[in-house]
Structures are given as structure tokens and as C-alpha cells.
Amino acid sequence: MSIELALKESMTIAGAVGVALVDYDSGMSLGTMGGGDWLDLEVAAAGNTEVVRAKLRVMASLSLNDSIEDILITLNHQYHLIRLLTPAKGTPTLFLYLVLDRERANLALARLYLKRIEANLTV
């Protein structure tokens, strides 16, 4: 699945507001879809890069021999879901960032769909 198709598939998830594929080494997005005036996905991608880096630093400091599957940030009206792509995909520094409207989203299904999209994504 191409980046564009992965982004389109992500936007079909119930409650999806915006999605980005981000390289957390550079903080740059490889593609975005959705968003709008109140959700600048480029700014959000760069900011969430810092979230991922911070969590990886903490894991290293604790000598945790594990990997991050996803990171969830819950707001009053939104879910922000960060799904790290597995290193087996050949892209160990990428993550999918999905913003969901909390009233319309099913978080469990959104996580499942992102996992499926990740499994089929070719970068």
C-alpha cells in the first residue's frame, strides 16, 4: 500500500479528522490528509516527534527491552493516536499520527485499523 492510499484508508476510520505519516528522526511528515484551520498537521507532526523521542529516551534510561506499539493522548474532545511502524518494515523511524473526534470514534477499532494499515504500508 502506498503512502497516499494508507492516508486515505486512515481517513475512513470512524471519527478521523486528520492523519500524517511522520519521520521522527527529522520531524518531517511524508504525507498528510485532513486537518484544517484548527489542526495544522505539519505542526502537530513536528510536535509529536518530540513526544516519541521523549518516550524513547525514557525507555532507554530505564533499560527497557521493549518497543512502543502506540502512544495515546486523550483530550476532552479528541484522541491523538501515534502508531510507530515496526522496524521490520524497513522504516524504523516512522509513525502514523491519527487525530480522532472522540464523540464519533471507537478507539479500539481505530487501533485495529491502524495496525492493519501499517501491515500493508510500503514506504
MMTF fields as JSON, N, C-alpha, C and O atoms, coordinates in Angstrom:
{
  "mmtfVersion": "1.0.0",
  "mmtfProducer": "UNKNOWN",
  "numBonds": 491,
  "numAtoms": 492,
  "numGroups": 123,
  "numChains": 1,
  "numModels": 1,
  "chainsPerModel": [1],
  "groupsPerChain": [123],
  "chainIdList": ["A"],
  "bondAtomList": [4, 2, 8, 6, 12, 10, 16, 14, 20, 18, 24, 22, 28, 26, 32, 30, 36, 34, 40, 38, 44, 42, 48, 46, 52, 50, 56, 54, 60, 58, 64, 62, 68, 66, 72, 70, 76, 74, 80, 78, 84, 82, 88, 86, 92, 90, 96, 94, 100, 98, 104, 102, 108, 106, 112, 110, 116, 114, 120, 118, 124, 122, 128, 126, 132, 130, 136, 134, 140, 138, 144, 142, 148, 146, 152, 150, 156, 154, 160, 158, 164, 162, 168, 166, 172, 170, 176, 174, 180, 178, 184, 182, 188, 186, 192, 190, 196, 194, 200, 198, 204, 202, 208, 206, 212, 210, 216, 214, 220, 218, 224, 222, 228, 226, 232, 230, 236, 234, 240, 238, 244, 242, 248, 246, 252, 250, 256, 254, 260, 258, 264, 262, 268, 266, 272, 270, 276, 274, 280, 278, 284, 282, 288, 286, 292, 290, 296, 294, 300, 298, 304, 302, 308, 306, 312, 310, 316, 314, 320, 318, 324, 322, 328, 326, 332, 330, 336, 334, 340, 338, 344, 342, 348, 346, 352, 350, 356, 354, 360, 358, 364, 362, 368, 366, 372, 370, 376, 374, 380, 378, 384, 382, 388, 386, 392, 390, 396, 394, 400, 398, 404, 402, 408, 406, 412, 410, 416, 414, 420, 418, 424, 422, 428, 426, 432, 430, 436, 434, 440, 438, 444, 442, 448, 446, 452, 450, 456, 454, 460, 458, 464, 462, 468, 466, 472, 470, 476, 474, 480, 478, 484, 482, 488, 486],
  "bondOrderList": [1, 1, 1, 1, 1, 1, 1, 1, 1, 1, 1, 1, 1, 1, 1, 1, 1, 1, 1, 1, 1, 1, 1, 1, 1, 1, 1, 1, 1, 1, 1, 1, 1, 1, 1, 1, 1, 1, 1, 1, 1, 1, 1, 1, 1, 1, 1, 1, 1, 1, 1, 1, 1, 1, 1, 1, 1, 1, 1, 1, 1, 1, 1, 1, 1, 1, 1, 1, 1, 1, 1, 1, 1, 1, 1, 1, 1, 1, 1, 1, 1, 1, 1, 1, 1, 1, 1, 1, 1, 1, 1, 1, 1, 1, 1, 1, 1, 1, 1, 1, 1, 1, 1, 1, 1, 1, 1, 1, 1, 1, 1, 1, 1, 1, 1, 1, 1, 1, 1, 1, 1, 1],
  "groupList": [{"groupName": "MET", "atomNameList": ["N", "CA", "C", "O"], "elementList": ["N", "C", "C", "O"], "formalChargeList": [0, 0, 0, 0], "bondAtomList": [1, 0, 2, 1, 3, 2], "bondOrderList": [1, 1, 2], "singleLetterCode": "M", "chemCompType": "L-PEPTIDE LINKING"}, {"groupName": "SER", "atomNameList": ["N", "CA", "C", "O"], "elementList": ["N", "C", "C", "O"], "formalChargeList": [0, 0, 0, 0], "bondAtomList": [1, 0, 2, 1, 3, 2], "bondOrderList": [1, 1, 2], "singleLetterCode": "S", "chemCompType": "L-PEPTIDE LINKING"}, {"groupName": "ILE", "atomNameList": ["N", "CA", "C", "O"], "elementList": ["N", "C", "C", "O"], "formalChargeList": [0, 0, 0, 0], "bondAtomList": [1, 0, 2, 1, 3, 2], "bondOrderList": [1, 1, 2], "singleLetterCode": "I", "chemCompType": "L-PEPTIDE LINKING"}, {"groupName": "GLU", "atomNameList": ["N", "CA", "C", "O"], "elementList": ["N", "C", "C", "O"], "formalChargeList": [0, 0, 0, 0], "bondAtomList": [1, 0, 2, 1, 3, 2], "bondOrderList": [1, 1, 2], "singleLetterCode": "E", "chemCompType": "L-PEPTIDE LINKING"}, {"groupName": "LEU", "atomNameList": ["N", "CA", "C", "O"], "elementList": ["N", "C", "C", "O"], "formalChargeList": [0, 0, 0, 0], "bondAtomList": [1, 0, 2, 1, 3, 2], "bondOrderList": [1, 1, 2], "singleLetterCode": "L", "chemCompType": "L-PEPTIDE LINKING"}, {"groupName": "ALA", "atomNameList": ["N", "CA", "C", "O"], "elementList": ["N", "C", "C", "O"], "formalChargeList": [0, 0, 0, 0], "bondAtomList": [1, 0, 2, 1, 3, 2], "bondOrderList": [1, 1, 2], "singleLetterCode": "A", "chemCompType": "L-PEPTIDE LINKING"}, {"groupName": "LYS", "atomNameList": ["N", "CA", "C", "O"], "elementList": ["N", "C", "C", "O"], "formalChargeList": [0, 0, 0, 0], "bondAtomList": [1, 0, 2, 1, 3, 2], "bondOrderList": [1, 1, 2], "singleLetterCode": "K", "chemCompType": "L-PEPTIDE LINKING"}, {"groupName": "THR", "atomNameList": ["N", "CA", "C", "O"], "elementList": ["N", "C", "C", "O"], "formalChargeList": [0, 0, 0, 0], "bondAtomList": [1, 0, 2, 1, 3, 2], "bondOrderList": [1, 1, 2], "singleLetterCode": "T", "chemCompType": "L-PEPTIDE LINKING"}, {"groupName": "GLY", "atomNameList": ["N", "CA", "C", "O"], "elementList": ["N", "C", "C", "O"], "formalChargeList": [0, 0, 0, 0], "bondAtomList": [1, 0, 2, 1, 3, 2], "bondOrderList": [1, 1, 2], "singleLetterCode": "G", "chemCompType": "PEPTIDE LINKING"}, {"groupName": "VAL", "atomNameList": ["N", "CA", "C", "O"], "elementList": ["N", "C", "C", "O"], "formalChargeList": [0, 0, 0, 0], "bondAtomList": [1, 0, 2, 1, 3, 2], "bondOrderList": [1, 1, 2], "singleLetterCode": "V", "chemCompType": "L-PEPTIDE LINKING"}, {"groupName": "ASP", "atomNameList": ["N", "CA", "C", "O"], "elementList": ["N", "C", "C", "O"], "formalChargeList": [0, 0, 0, 0], "bondAtomList": [1, 0, 2, 1, 3, 2], "bondOrderList": [1, 1, 2], "singleLetterCode": "D", "chemCompType": "L-PEPTIDE LINKING"}, {"groupName": "TYR", "atomNameList": ["N", "CA", "C", "O"], "elementList": ["N", "C", "C", "O"], "formalChargeList": [0, 0, 0, 0], "bondAtomList": [1, 0, 2, 1, 3, 2], "bondOrderList": [1, 1, 2], "singleLetterCode": "Y", "chemCompType": "L-PEPTIDE LINKING"}, {"groupName": "TRP", "atomNameList": ["N", "CA", "C", "O"], "elementList": ["N", "C", "C", "O"], "formalChargeList": [0, 0, 0, 0], "bondAtomList": [1, 0, 2, 1, 3, 2], "bondOrderList": [1, 1, 2], "singleLetterCode": "W", "chemCompType": "L-PEPTIDE LINKING"}, {"groupName": "ASN", "atomNameList": ["N", "CA", "C", "O"], "elementList": ["N", "C", "C", "O"], "formalChargeList": [0, 0, 0, 0], "bondAtomList": [1, 0, 2, 1, 3, 2], "bondOrderList": [1, 1, 2], "singleLetterCode": "N", "chemCompType": "L-PEPTIDE LINKING"}, {"groupName": "ARG", "atomNameList": ["N", "CA", "C", "O"], "elementList": ["N", "C", "C", "O"], "formalChargeList": [0, 0, 0, 0], "bondAtomList": [1, 0, 2, 1, 3, 2], "bondOrderList": [1, 1, 2], "singleLetterCode": "R", "chemCompType": "L-PEPTIDE LINKING"}, {"groupName": "HIS", "atomNameList": ["N", "CA", "C", "O"], "elementList": ["N", "C", "C", "O"], "formalChargeList": [0, 0, 0, 0], "bondAtomList": [1, 0, 2, 1, 3, 2], "bondOrderList": [1, 1, 2], "singleLetterCode": "H", "chemCompType": "L-PEPTIDE LINKING"}, {"groupName": "GLN", "atomNameList": ["N", "CA", "C", "O"], "elementList": ["N", "C", "C", "O"], "formalChargeList": [0, 0, 0, 0], "bondAtomList": [1, 0, 2, 1, 3, 2], "bondOrderList": [1, 1, 2], "singleLetterCode": "Q", "chemCompType": "L-PEPTIDE LINKING"}, {"groupName": "PRO", "atomNameList": ["N", "CA", "C", "O"], "elementList": ["N", "C", "C", "O"], "formalChargeList": [0, 0, 0, 0], "bondAtomList": [1, 0, 2, 1, 3, 2], "bondOrderList": [1, 1, 2], "singleLetterCode": "P", "chemCompType": "L-PEPTIDE LINKING"}, {"groupName": "PHE", "atomNameList": ["N", "CA", "C", "O"], "elementList": ["N", "C", "C", "O"], "formalChargeList": [0, 0, 0, 0], "bondAtomList": [1, 0, 2, 1, 3, 2], "bondOrderList": [1, 1, 2], "singleLetterCode": "F", "chemCompType": "L-PEPTIDE LINKING"}],
  "groupTypeList": [0, 1, 2, 3, 4, 5, 4, 6, 3, 1, 0, 7, 2, 5, 8, 5, 9, 8, 9, 5, 4, 9, 10, 11, 10, 1, 8, 0, 1, 4, 8, 7, 0, 8, 8, 8, 10, 12, 4, 10, 4, 3, 9, 5, 5, 5, 8, 13, 7, 3, 9, 9, 14, 5, 6, 4, 14, 9, 0, 5, 1, 4, 1, 4, 13, 10, 1, 2, 3, 10, 2, 4, 2, 7, 4, 13, 15, 16, 11, 15, 4, 2, 14, 4, 4, 7, 17, 5, 6, 8, 7, 17, 7, 4, 18, 4, 11, 4, 9, 4, 10, 14, 3, 14, 5, 13, 4, 5, 4, 5, 14, 4, 11, 4, 6, 14, 2, 3, 5, 13, 4, 7, 9],
  "groupIdList": [1, 2, 3, 4, 5, 6, 7, 8, 9, 10, 11, 12, 13, 14, 15, 16, 17, 18, 19, 20, 21, 22, 23, 24, 25, 26, 27, 28, 29, 30, 31, 32, 33, 34, 35, 36, 37, 38, 39, 40, 41, 42, 43, 44, 45, 46, 47, 48, 49, 50, 51, 52, 53, 54, 55, 56, 57, 58, 59, 60, 61, 62, 63, 64, 65, 66, 67, 68, 69, 70, 71, 72, 73, 74, 75, 76, 77, 78, 79, 80, 81, 82, 83, 84, 85, 86, 87, 88, 89, 90, 91, 92, 93, 94, 95, 96, 97, 98, 99, 100, 101, 102, 103, 104, 105, 106, 107, 108, 109, 110, 111, 112, 113, 114, 115, 116, 117, 118, 119, 120, 121, 122, 123],
  "secStructList": [7, 7, 2, 2, 2, 2, 2, 2, 2, 2, 2, 6, 1, 6, 6, 3, 3, 3, 3, 3, 3, 3, 3, 6, 6, 6, 6, 3, 3, 3, 3, 3, 3, 3, 7, 5, 6, 6, 5, 7, 2, 2, 2, 2, 2, 2, 2, 2, 2, 2, 2, 2, 2, 2, 2, 2, 2, 2, 2, 2, 2, 6, 6, 7, 7, 7, 7, 7, 7, 3, 3, 3, 3, 3, 7, 1, 1, 3, 3, 3, 3, 3, 3, 3, 7, 7, 4, 4, 4, 6, 7, 6, 6, 3, 3, 3, 3, 3, 3, 3, 3, 6, 6, 6, 7, 7, 2, 2, 2, 2, 2, 2, 2, 2, 2, 2, 2, 2, 2, 2, 7, 7, 7],
  "xCoordList": [0.844, 0.0, 0.903, 1.863, 0.589, 1.357, 1.014, 0.036, 1.838, 1.585, 0.228, -0.553, -0.055, -1.321, -2.519, -3.498, -2.437, -3.532, -3.668, -4.782, -2.54, -2.578, -3.248, -4.024, -2.952, -3.57, -5.075, -5.876, -5.45, -6.872, -7.603, -8.701, -6.991, -7.593, -7.753, -8.769, -6.745, -6.811, -7.96, -8.602, -8.218, -9.298, -10.674, -11.666, -10.763, -12.055, -12.397, -13.514, -11.457, -11.704, -12.731, -12.608, -13.736, -14.795, -14.211, -13.426, -14.607, -14.159, -12.856, -12.414, -12.226, -10.935, -11.079, -11.989, -10.154, -10.126, -8.911, -8.975, -7.799, -6.571, -5.58, -5.636, -4.653, -3.643, -2.352, -2.368, -1.243, 0.069, 0.978, 0.87, 1.865, 2.959, 4.204, 4.548, 4.886, 5.95, 7.248, 7.234, 8.368, 9.695, 10.154, 10.365, 10.312, 10.661, 12.141, 12.544, 12.961, 14.352, 14.414, 15.114, 13.673, 13.71, 12.56, 12.666, 11.459, 10.273, 9.414, 8.429, 9.776, 9.058, 7.99, 8.18, 6.872, 5.835, 6.082, 6.486, 5.835, 5.952, 4.642, 4.592, 3.586, 2.282, 1.263, 1.378, 0.253, -0.829, -2.146, -2.188, -3.213, -4.552, -5.497, -5.375, -6.436, -7.381, -6.802, -6.013, -7.194, -6.733, -7.672, -8.892, -7.112, -7.925, -7.365, -6.216, -8.186, -7.752, -7.304, -6.326, -7.984, -7.67, -6.703, -6.246, -6.382, -5.457, -4.414, -4.634, -3.281, -2.165, -1.347, -0.588, -1.507, -0.861, 0.657, 1.341, 1.194, 2.652, 3.205, 4.221, 2.54, 2.956, 2.764, 3.629, 1.623, 1.345, 2.363, 2.797, 2.744, 3.731, 5.063, 5.676, 5.5, 6.762, 6.681, 7.621, 5.57, 5.411, 5.354, 5.929, 4.672, 4.57, 5.859, 6.064, 6.717, 8.063, 8.772, 9.472, 8.591, 9.2, 8.616, 9.33, 7.324, 6.689, 7.336, 7.689, 7.486, 8.083, 9.528, 9.937, 10.294, 11.698, 11.815, 12.666, 10.955, 10.999, 10.688, 11.365, 9.699, 9.343, 10.468, 10.756, 11.104, 12.231, 13.404, 14.085, 13.648, 14.721, 14.427, 15.314, 13.189, 12.8, 12.967, 13.484, 12.536, 12.681, 14.143, 14.493, 14.994, 16.433, 17.006, 17.821, 16.587, 17.063, 16.675, 17.414, 15.534, 15.046, 15.546, 15.232, 16.333, 16.846, 15.728, 15.865, 14.623, 13.506, 13.83, 14.146, 13.748, 13.994, 12.647, 12.163, 12.056, 10.723, 10.596, 11.514, 9.476, 9.257, 7.872, 6.985, 7.706, 6.436, 5.527, 5.914, 4.327, 3.327, 2.589, 2.557, 1.998, 1.389, 1.35, 1.532, 1.108, 1.008, -0.347, -0.701, -1.095, -2.417, -2.44, -2.027, -2.929, -3.13, -4.621, -5.189, -5.247, -6.686, -6.924, -6.395, -7.719, -8.157, -9.65, -10.27, -10.221, -11.651, -12.513, -13.549, -12.087, -12.905, -12.215, -12.8, -10.989, -10.224, -9.362, -9.011, -9.036, -7.972, -6.86, -7.123, -5.625, -4.464, -3.705, -3.209, -3.626, -3.041, -1.763, -1.781, -0.667, 0.634, 0.997, 1.188, 1.092, 1.404, 2.776, 2.942, 3.764, 5.096, 5.12, 4.581, 5.749, 5.882, 6.979, 8.001, 6.776, 7.744, 9.008, 8.938, 10.164, 11.426, 11.473, 12.218, 10.692, 10.673, 10.198, 10.466, 9.495, 9.024, 10.162, 9.958, 11.344, 12.467, 12.462, 13.298, 11.534, 11.412, 11.278, 10.193, 12.38, 12.282, 12.028, 11.858, 11.998, 11.804, 10.519, 10.438, 9.533, 8.278, 7.136, 7.115, 6.179, 4.947, 3.759, 3.872, 2.613, 1.342, 0.73, 0.696, 0.254, -0.364, -1.802, -2.044, -2.745, -4.161, -4.894, -4.76, -5.665, -6.496, -7.941, -8.432, -8.614, -9.993, -10.905, -10.523, -12.106, -13.16, -13.679, -14.191, -13.547, -13.855, -15.321, -15.613, -16.241, -17.663, -18.008, -18.951, -17.251, -17.574, -16.648, -16.894, -15.604, -14.576, -14.796, -15.369, -14.323, -14.217, -12.719, -12.11, -12.133, -10.689, -10.13, -9.101, -10.788, -10.309, -10.285, -9.319, -11.333, -11.368, -10.34, -9.72, -10.155, -9.163, -7.766, -7.001, -7.434, -6.126, -5.991, -4.933, -7.039, -7.021, -6.819, -6.006, -7.559, -7.425, -6.045, -5.486, -5.489, -4.137, -3.116, -2.171, -3.3, -2.399, -2.462, -1.435, -3.659, -3.826, -3.193, -2.531, -3.402, -2.815, -1.291, -0.626, -0.749, 0.7, 1.221, 2.258, 0.507, 0.956, 1.033, 1.827, 0.229, 0.188, 0.931, 1.033, 1.447, 2.108, 3.508, 4.292, 3.811, 5.15, 5.699, 5.105, 6.856, 7.462, 8.769, 9.451],
  "yCoordList": [-1.16, 0.0, 1.241, 1.318, 2.193, 3.431, 4.357, 4.142, 5.387, 6.368, 7.02, 7.146, 7.434, 8.108, 7.208, 7.658, 5.954, 5.027, 4.77, 4.663, 4.672, 4.477, 5.663, 5.477, 6.873, 8.06, 8.073, 8.395, 7.722, 7.666, 6.623, 6.875, 5.455, 4.407, 4.878, 4.608, 5.579, 6.086, 7.065, 7.088, 7.869, 8.849, 8.218, 8.89, 6.929, 6.245, 5.694, 5.225, 5.748, 5.293, 6.229, 7.449, 5.664, 6.466, 7.526, 7.22, 8.775, 9.884, 10.531, 11.495, 10.017, 10.565, 12.034, 12.411, 12.847, 14.276, 14.61, 15.472, 13.916, 14.147, 13.043, 12.373, 12.864, 11.818, 12.29, 13.056, 11.82, 12.134, 10.921, 10.163, 10.75, 9.786, 10.613, 11.487, 10.334, 11.215, 10.446, 9.311, 11.075, 10.554, 11.243, 12.456, 10.482, 11.131, 11.435, 12.056, 11.022, 11.485, 12.953, 13.755, 13.292, 14.653, 15.524, 16.751, 14.904, 15.665, 16.065, 16.784, 15.61, 15.968, 14.924, 13.728, 15.402, 14.472, 14.067, 14.884, 12.803, 12.286, 12.423, 12.253, 12.729, 12.938, 13.239, 12.77, 14.033, 14.364, 14.344, 14.465, 14.187, 14.264, 14.719, 14.299, 15.58, 16.096, 17.292, 18.049, 17.459, 18.616, 19.786, 19.616, 20.958, 22.15, 23.343, 23.337, 24.362, 25.609, 25.404, 26.018, 24.569, 24.358, 23.211, 23.005, 22.455, 21.334, 21.393, 20.873, 22.026, 22.096, 20.821, 20.688, 19.891, 18.589, 18.668, 17.826, 19.646, 19.792, 20.173, 19.632, 21.098, 21.499, 20.339, 20.063, 19.662, 18.522, 17.402, 16.763, 17.162, 16.117, 16.432, 15.561, 17.673, 18.072, 17.973, 17.504, 18.41, 18.351, 16.926, 16.624, 16.058, 14.672, 13.905, 12.855, 14.408, 13.847, 13.952, 13.027, 15.082, 15.272, 14.311, 13.841, 14.02, 13.058, 11.687, 11.032, 11.262, 9.951, 9.904, 8.946, 10.932, 10.956, 10.908, 10.202, 11.665, 11.684, 10.305, 9.853, 9.643, 8.313, 7.325, 6.475, 7.414, 6.523, 6.772, 5.829, 8.045, 8.362, 7.77, 7.209, 7.894, 7.342, 5.831, 5.256, 5.188, 3.732, 3.321, 2.328, 4.081, 3.788, 4.005, 3.208, 5.074, 5.348, 4.248, 3.953, 3.651, 2.575, 1.198, 0.179, 1.191, -0.061, -1.047, -2.253, -0.51, -1.374, -2.046, -1.384, -3.341, -4.096, -4.374, -5.506, -3.323, -3.415, -2.364, -1.572, -2.355, -1.349, -0.742, -1.344, 0.446, 1.157, 0.659, 0.636, 0.264, -0.093, 1.176, 1.526, 1.859, 3.146, 4.002, 3.517, 5.285, 6.252, 6.928, 7.361, 7.015, 7.615, 8.867, 8.847, 9.952, 11.197, 11.487, 11.637, 11.567, 11.834, 13.277, 13.75, 13.95, 15.311, 15.254, 14.201, 16.35, 16.363, 15.99, 15.342, 16.398, 16.183, 15.365, 15.115, 14.952, 14.25, 13.151, 13.17, 12.189, 11.23, 11.522, 11.773, 11.491, 11.606, 10.291, 9.964, 9.555, 8.228, 8.236, 8.608, 7.825, 7.752, 6.274, 5.613, 5.759, 4.341, 4.24, 4.606, 3.743, 3.58, 2.393, 1.329, 2.586, 1.491, 0.557, 1.004, -0.705, -1.691, -1.64, -1.433, -1.824, -1.813, -2.863, -2.707, -3.923, -4.97, -4.424, -5.024, -3.292, -2.682, -1.942, -1.395, -1.923, -1.236, 0.261, 0.979, 0.742, 2.17, 2.365, 2.68, 2.18, 2.185, 3.553, 3.634, 4.612, 5.931, 6.604, 7.832, 5.825, 6.4, 6.09, 5.052, 7.023, 6.746, 7.342, 8.347, 6.691, 7.221, 8.006, 7.533, 9.19, 10.058, 10.298, 10.86, 9.88, 9.974, 10.777, 10.502, 11.766, 12.558, 12.131, 12.093, 11.81, 11.339, 12.245, 12.735, 12.464, 13.139, 12.127, 11.072, 12.447, 11.499, 11.051, 9.914, 11.926, 11.574, 10.551, 9.775, 10.55, 9.671, 8.467, 7.573, 8.436, 7.402, 6.217, 6.341, 5.077, 3.885, 3.609, 3.152, 3.881, 3.818, 2.425, 2.294, 1.407, 0.037, -0.298, -0.882, 0.066, -0.199, 0.643, 0.168, 1.884, 2.746, 2.139, 2.132, 1.632, 0.99, -0.239, -0.463, -1.03, -2.223, -1.853, -2.466, -0.85, -0.435, 0.139, -0.123, 0.922, 1.448, 0.322, 0.388, -0.698, -1.853, -2.549, -2.956, -2.68, -3.288, -2.43, -2.94, -1.123, -0.213, -0.299, -0.361, -0.302, -0.435, -1.705, -1.681, -2.805, -4.096, -4.08, -4.817, -3.259, -3.219, -2.04, -1.946, -1.147, 0.065, -0.236, -0.917, 0.269, 0.149, 1.551, 2.365, 1.827, 3.153, 3.028, 4.029],
  "zCoordList": [0.0, 0.0, 0.0, 0.767, -0.854, -0.942, 0.229, 0.946, 0.403, 1.459, 1.256, 2.2, 0.028, -0.252, 0.063, 0.658, -0.333, -0.057, 1.446, 1.96, 2.146, 3.599, 4.291, 5.228, 3.835, 4.411, 4.125, 5.003, 2.895, 2.54, 3.384, 3.879, 3.543, 4.367, 5.814, 6.455, 6.317, 7.688, 7.868, 8.918, 6.855, 6.94, 6.881, 7.162, 6.519, 6.53, 7.917, 8.136, 8.843, 10.212, 10.842, 10.738, 11.492, 12.098, 13.026, 13.924, 12.794, 13.631, 13.201, 13.826, 12.135, 11.694, 11.291, 10.552, 11.8, 11.5, 10.642, 9.766, 10.906, 10.15, 10.429, 11.461, 9.472, 9.608, 8.951, 7.987, 9.488, 8.914, 9.063, 10.027, 8.104, 8.221, 8.468, 7.672, 9.583, 10.059, 10.287, 10.764, 9.943, 10.249, 11.531, 11.538, 12.618, 13.888, 14.021, 15.004, 13.075, 13.067, 12.654, 13.272, 11.604, 11.07, 11.559, 11.55, 11.988, 12.366, 11.185, 11.346, 10.011, 8.786, 8.46, 8.681, 7.934, 7.511, 6.062, 5.234, 5.773, 4.418, 3.667, 2.448, 4.397, 3.791, 4.866, 5.998, 4.502, 5.427, 4.672, 3.447, 5.432, 4.859, 5.966, 7.117, 5.603, 6.591, 7.308, 6.742, 8.546, 9.318, 9.093, 9.071, 8.929, 8.703, 9.439, 9.882, 9.564, 10.197, 11.639, 12.066, 12.389, 13.8, 14.032, 15.156, 12.977, 13.112, 12.004, 10.91, 12.287, 11.349, 11.524, 12.484, 10.595, 10.725, 10.651, 11.233, 9.958, 9.894, 11.265, 11.701, 11.938, 13.292, 14.26, 15.091, 14.147, 15.02, 14.8, 15.759, 13.553, 13.25, 13.925, 14.543, 13.803, 14.424, 15.946, 16.589, 16.52, 17.97, 18.496, 19.542, 17.785, 18.232, 18.017, 18.626, 17.172, 17.048, 18.39, 18.802, 19.072, 20.386, 21.421, 22.307, 21.309, 22.216, 22.047, 23.027, 20.796, 20.517, 21.003, 21.659, 20.683, 21.115, 22.634, 23.175, 23.321, 24.792, 25.358, 26.282, 24.832, 25.337, 25.061, 25.904, 23.913, 23.601, 24.541, 24.943, 24.897, 25.85, 27.222, 27.865, 27.664, 28.969, 28.957, 29.915, 27.887, 27.796, 27.841, 28.477, 27.169, 27.183, 28.584, 29.05, 29.254, 30.613, 31.586, 32.525, 31.367, 32.223, 31.779, 32.394, 30.696, 30.115, 29.798, 30.003, 29.295, 28.906, 27.579, 26.59, 27.578, 26.353, 25.699, 25.693, 25.151, 24.576, 23.484, 23.268, 22.807, 21.774, 21.95, 22.556, 21.416, 21.501, 20.382, 19.214, 20.755, 19.754, 19.333, 18.153, 20.312, 20.026, 21.289, 22.406, 21.069, 22.153, 21.983, 20.886, 23.067, 23.024, 23.89, 25.049, 23.309, 24.038, 23.979, 22.897, 25.136, 25.166, 25.586, 26.592, 24.802, 25.102, 25.399, 25.249, 25.808, 26.113, 24.905, 25.056, 23.713, 22.521, 21.436, 20.383, 21.681, 20.639, 21.242, 22.422, 20.379, 20.644, 19.653, 18.477, 20.117, 19.239, 19.387, 20.465, 18.304, 18.31, 17.469, 16.296, 18.082, 17.411, 17.319, 18.34, 16.1, 15.873, 15.222, 14.059, 15.97, 15.414, 14.46, 14.763, 13.31, 12.358, 12.832, 13.352, 12.658, 13.123, 12.286, 11.075, 12.913, 12.169, 11.065, 10.098, 11.196, 10.168, 8.827, 7.786, 8.84, 7.597, 6.883, 5.799, 7.477, 6.851, 7.096, 6.547, 7.91, 8.197, 9.702, 10.193, 10.443, 11.898, 12.526, 13.743, 11.754, 12.368, 11.891, 11.864, 11.522, 11.039, 11.991, 12.654, 12.042, 12.766, 12.034, 11.332, 12.218, 11.75, 12.897, 14.033, 12.604, 13.599, 13.162, 12.094, 13.975, 13.641, 14.713, 15.905, 14.28, 15.179, 14.964, 13.836, 16.073, 16.029, 16.839, 17.902, 16.334, 17.085, 18.098, 17.725, 19.351, 20.415, 20.425, 20.797, 20.024, 20.016, 18.93, 19.086, 17.839, 16.706, 16.592, 15.783, 17.38, 17.214, 18.148, 19.231, 17.691, 18.52, 18.612, 17.645, 19.76, 19.915, 19.63, 18.967, 20.116, 19.892, 18.401, 17.91, 17.691, 16.25, 15.506, 14.554, 15.93, 15.284, 15.41, 14.445, 16.591, 16.795, 15.908, 15.319, 15.807, 14.958, 13.491, 12.799, 13.018, 11.621, 11.32, 10.255, 12.249, 12.033, 11.962, 11.176, 12.77, 12.74, 11.38, 10.837, 10.841, 9.503, 8.419, 7.515, 8.521, 7.538, 7.597, 6.563, 8.801, 8.982, 8.317, 7.654, 8.491, 7.955, 6.429, 5.844, 5.788, 4.324, 3.709, 2.486, 4.533, 4.052, 3.534, 4.196, 2.363, 1.78, 1.571, 0.864, 2.201, 2.074, 1.318, 1.096]
}
